[in-house]
Amino acid sequence: MSMKKIGIIGGCGHVGIPLGLALAERDFDVTLLDINAATVDSINHCILPFKEAGAVAILQDHIGKNLIAATDAGLVKEQNAVVFVTGTPVDEHHNPKINDVLKVIRTYLELMNKEQLVILRSTIFPGTTELITQLLYDRFGSAKLAFCPERIVQGRGIEEIFNLPQIIAPSSEEAYREAWGIFSKISPKIIRLAAKEAELVKLITNTWRYLEFAAANAFYMMVEHEGLNFYTVYNALKADYPRAEHFPPAGLAAGPCLFKDTMQLSAFYQNNFFLGQSAMLVNEGLPNFLVDQLEKKMGSLGHKKIAVLGMTFKANNDDTRESLSFKIKKLLEFKMALVLAHDPYLNDSLPLSEVLRQAEGVILGTPHDEYKNVALSVPFVDCWGFWNRA
Ligand SMILES: NC(=O)c1ccc[n+]([C@@H]2O[C@H](COP(=O)([O-])OP(=O)(O)OC[C@H]3O[C@@H](n4cnc5c(N)ncnc54)[C@H](O)[C@@H]3O)[C@@H](O)[C@H]2O)c1
């Protein structure tokens, strides 16, 4: 069957939009289905809800032609393939909220038929693909499904979709052929795996990243605790030393994926994944360490004006989801400091010049380019080494 019409459930989110644009660019007819009516409306008016490199030009080329956004769930019936990319959060015990995932799938399955290919693209707990395959069998007596995880980095999704290998874990040969027919048009390489292998690839990829940041952060705290500058050590160990090439700088490891996916992997291994839990303690403990560092430099922070520069979770991006800058803000407020939160991507703060004029101390939350040439005459804490990395 020709796989011309593709519906994306959760299509107006951070994963749905880059995928939808990439598919539209390759001549598929794409419907972004989403319950967020405001975002649906803005996309149809050619306005993206967040920053994504290269996205606006593609949106302008395709919207209203072979790309639309819609809230009408009934449109799912018209699609050859239906991709699910809604969120997959963890609960208060850091265990996956699996029922939320199944609920969304069940809602749309009601409207679908057995000829349609189901593609799962969210990051899911190992075993979820198998469960959903069972849901399909229960409803249709057969299952045409593929788990095809998304691995793009936030903000540069379009470029990465066209360059990263695509993993496909199909429920049958037919599902593989059809999923291949779609992804071979946008990906340079297809890797076929079994469902649980693919689920683990995705979770381990993100967890590996989280562990790398935790290692850097643990060394940062160790060296700075000793009263030395971490970046003197870091710059020296990295200089012309090939095996340290990928050693990241210290920094706030936040955002909607890394912490969550490490906790999913920990839940998968029945909470025996001590390394993942330790990484979480290190990364989540860094904000406390930074506030303590500033306090050591300034004495009591009570009633002092402290600027937090950068509130988004990564540099040069407007996404604040799970940003640890907000944790720093809360910790400072608990010390009775007067916090001046600033971010060039959010328009609810004072101008940077005014923040810098008033601030008696500074913590760098996010190393946005806009802060590169800031000249500070007050005590500051910069775990990123943004102002003194080689
Ligand atoms: N953000 C990333 O860069 C990234 C990268 C790889 C994988 N992932 C994974 O992809 C999944 C989605 O993440 P995201 O960042 O795109 O989330 P998101 O919150 O940006 O997008 C989810 C979208 O789904 C919509 N939605 C929720 N319920 C719906 C329903 N019942 N029907 C239709 N639409 C619905 C929301 O309105 C939202 O637009 C998660 O599993 C995440 O871990 C994210």
XYZ file of N, CA and C in Angstrom, residues 108-229:
366
model
N -7.433 6.663 20.006
C -7.336 6.757 18.542
C -7.608 5.409 17.876
N -7.251 4.304 18.550
C -7.508 2.975 17.976
C -8.995 2.770 17.696
N -9.824 3.348 18.574
C -11.281 3.277 18.386
C -11.686 3.710 16.984
N -10.925 4.690 16.449
C -11.296 5.308 15.165
C -10.561 4.680 13.983
N -9.633 3.730 14.278
C -8.749 3.238 13.208
C -9.169 1.867 12.694
N -8.520 1.435 11.598
C -8.771 0.086 11.083
C -7.462 -0.681 10.917
N -7.574 -1.980 10.649
C -6.404 -2.871 10.660
C -5.425 -2.625 9.511
N -5.854 -1.892 8.480
C -4.965 -1.625 7.336
C -3.947 -0.525 7.656
N -4.247 0.268 8.656
C -3.383 1.412 8.944
C -2.144 0.980 9.737
N -0.996 1.539 9.335
C 0.244 1.254 10.060
C 0.323 2.153 11.301
N 0.589 1.545 12.448
C 0.791 2.317 13.681
C 2.293 2.447 13.933
N 2.741 3.690 14.112
C 4.154 3.918 14.429
C 4.243 4.564 15.814
N 5.014 3.937 16.699
C 5.247 4.520 18.032
C 6.575 5.255 17.969
N 6.573 6.532 18.367
C 7.814 7.314 18.260
C 8.234 7.943 19.599
N 7.349 7.949 20.571
C 7.730 8.486 21.886
C 8.765 7.565 22.530
N 9.459 8.098 23.525
C 10.400 7.276 24.288
C 9.587 6.472 25.296
N 9.636 5.158 25.199
C 8.727 4.351 26.026
C 9.461 3.329 26.880
N 8.813 2.955 27.962
C 9.334 1.976 28.911
C 9.441 0.608 28.206
N 10.560 -0.098 28.413
C 10.715 -1.392 27.734
C 9.539 -2.335 28.014
N 8.981 -2.858 26.963
C 7.814 -3.732 27.081
C 6.540 -3.063 26.586
N 6.585 -1.730 26.433
C 5.379 -0.998 26.027
C 4.951 -1.362 24.597
N 5.913 -1.522 23.709
C 5.565 -1.878 22.319
C 4.786 -3.194 22.309
N 5.255 -4.137 23.133
C 4.594 -5.444 23.201
C 3.146 -5.290 23.701
N 2.990 -4.455 24.724
C 1.644 -4.203 25.267
C 0.717 -3.619 24.201
N 1.246 -2.657 23.451
C 0.421 -1.983 22.441
C 0.129 -2.940 21.270
N 1.091 -3.799 20.965
C 0.850 -4.827 19.937
C -0.351 -5.673 20.361
N -0.392 -5.978 21.655
C -1.503 -6.768 22.183
C -2.837 -6.019 22.064
N -2.781 -4.698 22.325
C -3.999 -3.876 22.159
C -4.518 -3.973 20.727
N -3.581 -3.947 19.777
C -3.973 -4.030 18.357
C -4.583 -5.400 18.047
N -3.955 -6.456 18.557
C -4.515 -7.800 18.343
C -5.920 -7.891 18.919
N -6.082 -7.325 20.119
C -7.398 -7.389 20.757
C -8.450 -6.689 19.901
N -8.058 -5.585 19.292
C -9.060 -4.813 18.534
C -9.253 -5.344 17.116
N -8.136 -5.695 16.429
C -8.230 -6.014 15.000
C -7.989 -7.490 14.674
N -7.499 -8.251 15.641
C -7.116 -9.638 15.352
C -5.779 -9.729 14.638
N -5.133 -8.579 14.427
C -3.794 -8.539 13.821
C -3.118 -7.251 14.288
N -1.814 -7.148 14.018
C -1.107 -5.940 14.467
C -0.094 -5.506 13.421
N -0.284 -4.309 12.890
C 0.709 -3.748 11.958
C 1.298 -2.513 12.632
N 2.444 -2.724 13.248
C 2.985 -1.681 14.122
C 4.514 -1.668 14.075
N 5.095 -0.494 14.270
C 6.556 -0.403 14.376
C 6.921 0.641 15.413
N 7.875 0.286 16.272
C 8.436 1.277 17.197
C 9.648 1.903 16.498
N 9.591 3.199 16.287
C 10.642 3.924 15.555
C 11.048 5.131 16.388
N 11.930 4.961 17.362
C 12.202 6.034 18.324
C 12.810 7.278 17.690
N 12.502 8.418 18.282
C 13.083 9.704 17.888
C 14.341 9.930 18.697
N 15.409 10.385 18.041
C 16.656 10.612 18.782
C 17.239 12.005 18.548
N 16.430 12.900 17.996
C 16.933 14.252 17.681
C 17.258 15.057 18.933
N 18.133 16.041 18.741
C 18.421 16.981 19.821
C 17.469 18.168 19.654
N 16.978 18.640 20.777
C 16.060 19.773 20.787
C 16.653 20.982 20.075
N 15.899 21.561 19.151
C 16.342 22.798 18.502
C 17.014 22.583 17.150
N 17.592 21.379 16.951
C 18.227 21.092 15.656
C 17.658 19.807 15.060
N 16.354 19.619 15.306
C 15.691 18.371 14.949
C 15.656 18.074 13.464
N 15.392 19.108 12.672
C 15.215 18.873 11.232
C 16.507 18.347 10.624
N 17.581 19.071 10.918
C 18.889 18.668 10.399
C 19.203 17.225 10.836
N 18.916 16.917 12.099
C 19.271 15.586 12.599
C 18.393 14.483 12.001
N 17.098 14.754 11.817
C 16.225 13.730 11.225
C 16.800 13.259 9.892
N 17.303 14.221 9.107
C 17.832 13.874 7.784
C 19.214 13.219 7.853
N 19.835 13.225 9.036
C 21.206 12.693 9.125
C 21.394 11.497 10.050
N 20.464 11.280 10.974
C 20.642 10.172 11.924
C 20.077 8.873 11.356
N 20.711 7.739 11.680
C 20.100 6.458 11.321
C 18.761 6.305 12.050
N 17.815 5.626 11.411
C 16.510 5.395 12.036
C 16.392 3.936 12.463
N 16.067 3.747 13.717
C 15.823 2.392 14.219
C 14.366 2.022 13.962
N 14.144 0.827 13.424
C 12.770 0.346 13.215
C 12.628 -1.019 13.877
N 11.653 -1.125 14.772
C 11.347 -2.420 15.394
C 9.910 -2.783 15.008
N 9.744 -3.638 14.001
C 8.406 -3.922 13.463
C 7.755 -5.141 14.106
N 6.409 -5.181 14.010
C 5.687 -6.347 14.544
C 5.558 -7.438 13.490
N 5.822 -7.113 12.209
C 5.694 -8.094 11.123
C 6.513 -7.612 9.928
N 6.683 -8.480 8.947
C 7.409 -8.089 7.729
C 6.679 -6.957 7.007
N 5.360 -7.038 6.979
C 4.575 -5.995 6.313
C 4.770 -4.641 7.012
N 4.750 -4.677 8.338
C 4.963 -3.437 9.102
C 6.351 -2.886 8.805
N 7.333 -3.783 8.697
C 8.699 -3.327 8.416
C 8.777 -2.667 7.038
N 8.179 -3.351 6.044
C 8.210 -2.808 4.673
C 7.588 -1.414 4.629
N 6.469 -1.260 5.293
C 5.763 0.026 5.230
C 6.504 1.123 6.014
N 7.013 0.758 7.199
C 7.773 1.744 7.988
C 9.049 2.123 7.230
N 9.665 1.125 6.614
C 10.876 1.379 5.802
C 10.532 2.335 4.661
N 9.384 2.127 4.052
C 8.938 2.976 2.946
C 8.836 4.436 3.358
N 8.534 4.675 4.596
C 8.449 6.060 5.093
C 9.833 6.580 5.495
N 10.499 5.844 6.367
C 11.729 6.403 6.947
C 12.918 6.385 5.987
N 12.909 5.478 5.011
C 14.030 5.493 4.059
C 13.997 6.765 3.207
N 12.881 7.480 3.216
C 12.796 8.747 2.458
C 13.438 9.907 3.233
N 13.569 9.746 4.557
C 14.142 10.869 5.321
C 15.450 10.510 6.041
N 15.719 9.206 6.228
C 16.916 8.827 6.996
C 17.952 8.179 6.076
N 19.244 8.430 6.371
C 20.288 7.858 5.506
C 20.486 6.361 5.733
N 20.014 5.847 6.886
C 20.298 4.454 7.224
C 19.198 3.922 8.129
N 18.796 2.668 7.886
C 17.776 2.049 8.726
C 18.429 0.906 9.510
N 18.140 0.840 10.794
C 18.654 -0.260 11.624
C 17.440 -1.020 12.160
N 17.379 -2.320 11.857
C 16.226 -3.109 12.299
C 16.538 -3.830 13.609
N 15.640 -3.715 14.556
C 15.825 -4.367 15.859
C 14.510 -4.987 16.324
N 14.599 -5.809 17.361
C 13.390 -6.273 18.051
C 12.914 -5.146 18.977
N 11.633 -5.192 19.357
C 11.029 -4.073 20.090
C 11.798 -3.707 21.366
N 12.061 -4.697 22.197
C 12.681 -4.365 23.484
C 14.113 -3.848 23.291
N 14.797 -4.377 22.275
C 16.151 -3.863 21.969
C 16.069 -2.384 21.603
N 15.107 -2.052 20.753
C 14.970 -0.655 20.304
C 14.585 0.253 21.465
N 13.689 -0.227 22.320
C 13.288 0.582 23.483
C 14.500 0.857 24.380
N 15.350 -0.161 24.520
C 16.539 0.013 25.360
C 17.577 0.913 24.689
N 17.720 0.809 23.377
C 18.652 1.706 22.671
C 18.318 3.150 23.009
N 17.042 3.490 22.893
C 16.644 4.883 23.113
C 16.904 5.314 24.565
N 16.493 4.487 25.509
C 16.665 4.875 26.919
C 18.138 4.927 27.312
N 18.919 3.965 26.808
C 20.346 3.952 27.167
C 21.065 5.141 26.517
N 20.659 5.518 25.308
C 21.273 6.693 24.655
C 21.144 7.922 25.551
N 19.943 8.182 26.033
C 19.736 9.376 26.859
C 20.392 9.236 28.224
N 20.358 8.028 28.767
C 20.953 7.817 30.089
C 22.475 7.985 30.028
N 23.062 7.494 28.955
C 24.514 7.651 28.755
C 24.902 9.121 28.813
N 24.109 9.949 28.151
C 24.341 11.389 28.128
C 24.229 11.968 29.551
N 23.210 11.509 30.264
C 22.981 11.996 31.638
C 24.153 11.602 32.544
N 24.690 10.382 32.334
C 25.832 9.910 33.131
C 27.083 10.726 32.815
N 27.278 11.042 31.540
C 28.438 11.865 31.153
C 28.399 13.216 31.870
N 27.220 13.847 31.869
C 27.098 15.145 32.546
C 27.316 14.985 34.051
N 26.807 13.881 34.604
C 26.975 13.659 36.048
C 28.447 13.499 36.390
N 29.198 12.791 35.540
C 30.627 12.610 35.794
C 31.313 13.976 35.811
N 31.039 14.790 34.791
C 31.655 16.125 34.729
C 31.258 16.951 35.956
N 29.986 16.863 36.344
C 29.507 17.659 37.480
C 30.127 17.186 38.799
N 30.308 15.872 38.934
C 30.934 15.348 40.160
C 32.382 15.844 40.258
N 33.102 15.843 39.120
C 34.490 16.328 39.139
C 34.523 17.838 39.415
N 33.554 18.540 38.829
C 33.486 19.994 39.067
C 33.379 20.270 40.568
N 32.441 19.580 41.222
C 32.202 19.847 42.643
C 33.417 19.438 43.480
N 34.046 18.322 43.106
C 35.225 17.839 43.838
C 36.360 18.865 43.787
N 36.652 19.355 42.581
C 37.790 20.262 42.398
C 37.495 21.635 43.033
N 36.276 22.133 42.807
C 35.928 23.450 43.359
C 35.841 23.394 44.891
N 35.393 22.261 45.417
C 35.325 22.088 46.878
C 36.715 22.215 47.493
N 37.715 21.798 46.706
C 39.097 21.870 47.164
C 39.640 23.299 47.080
N 38.830 24.204 46.554
C 39.262 25.603 46.441
C 40.018 25.876 45.151
N 40.003 24.930 44.202
C 40.694 25.136 42.919
C 39.674 25.444 41.834
N 40.175 25.999 40.715
C 39.298 26.283 39.581
C 39.196 25.028 38.705
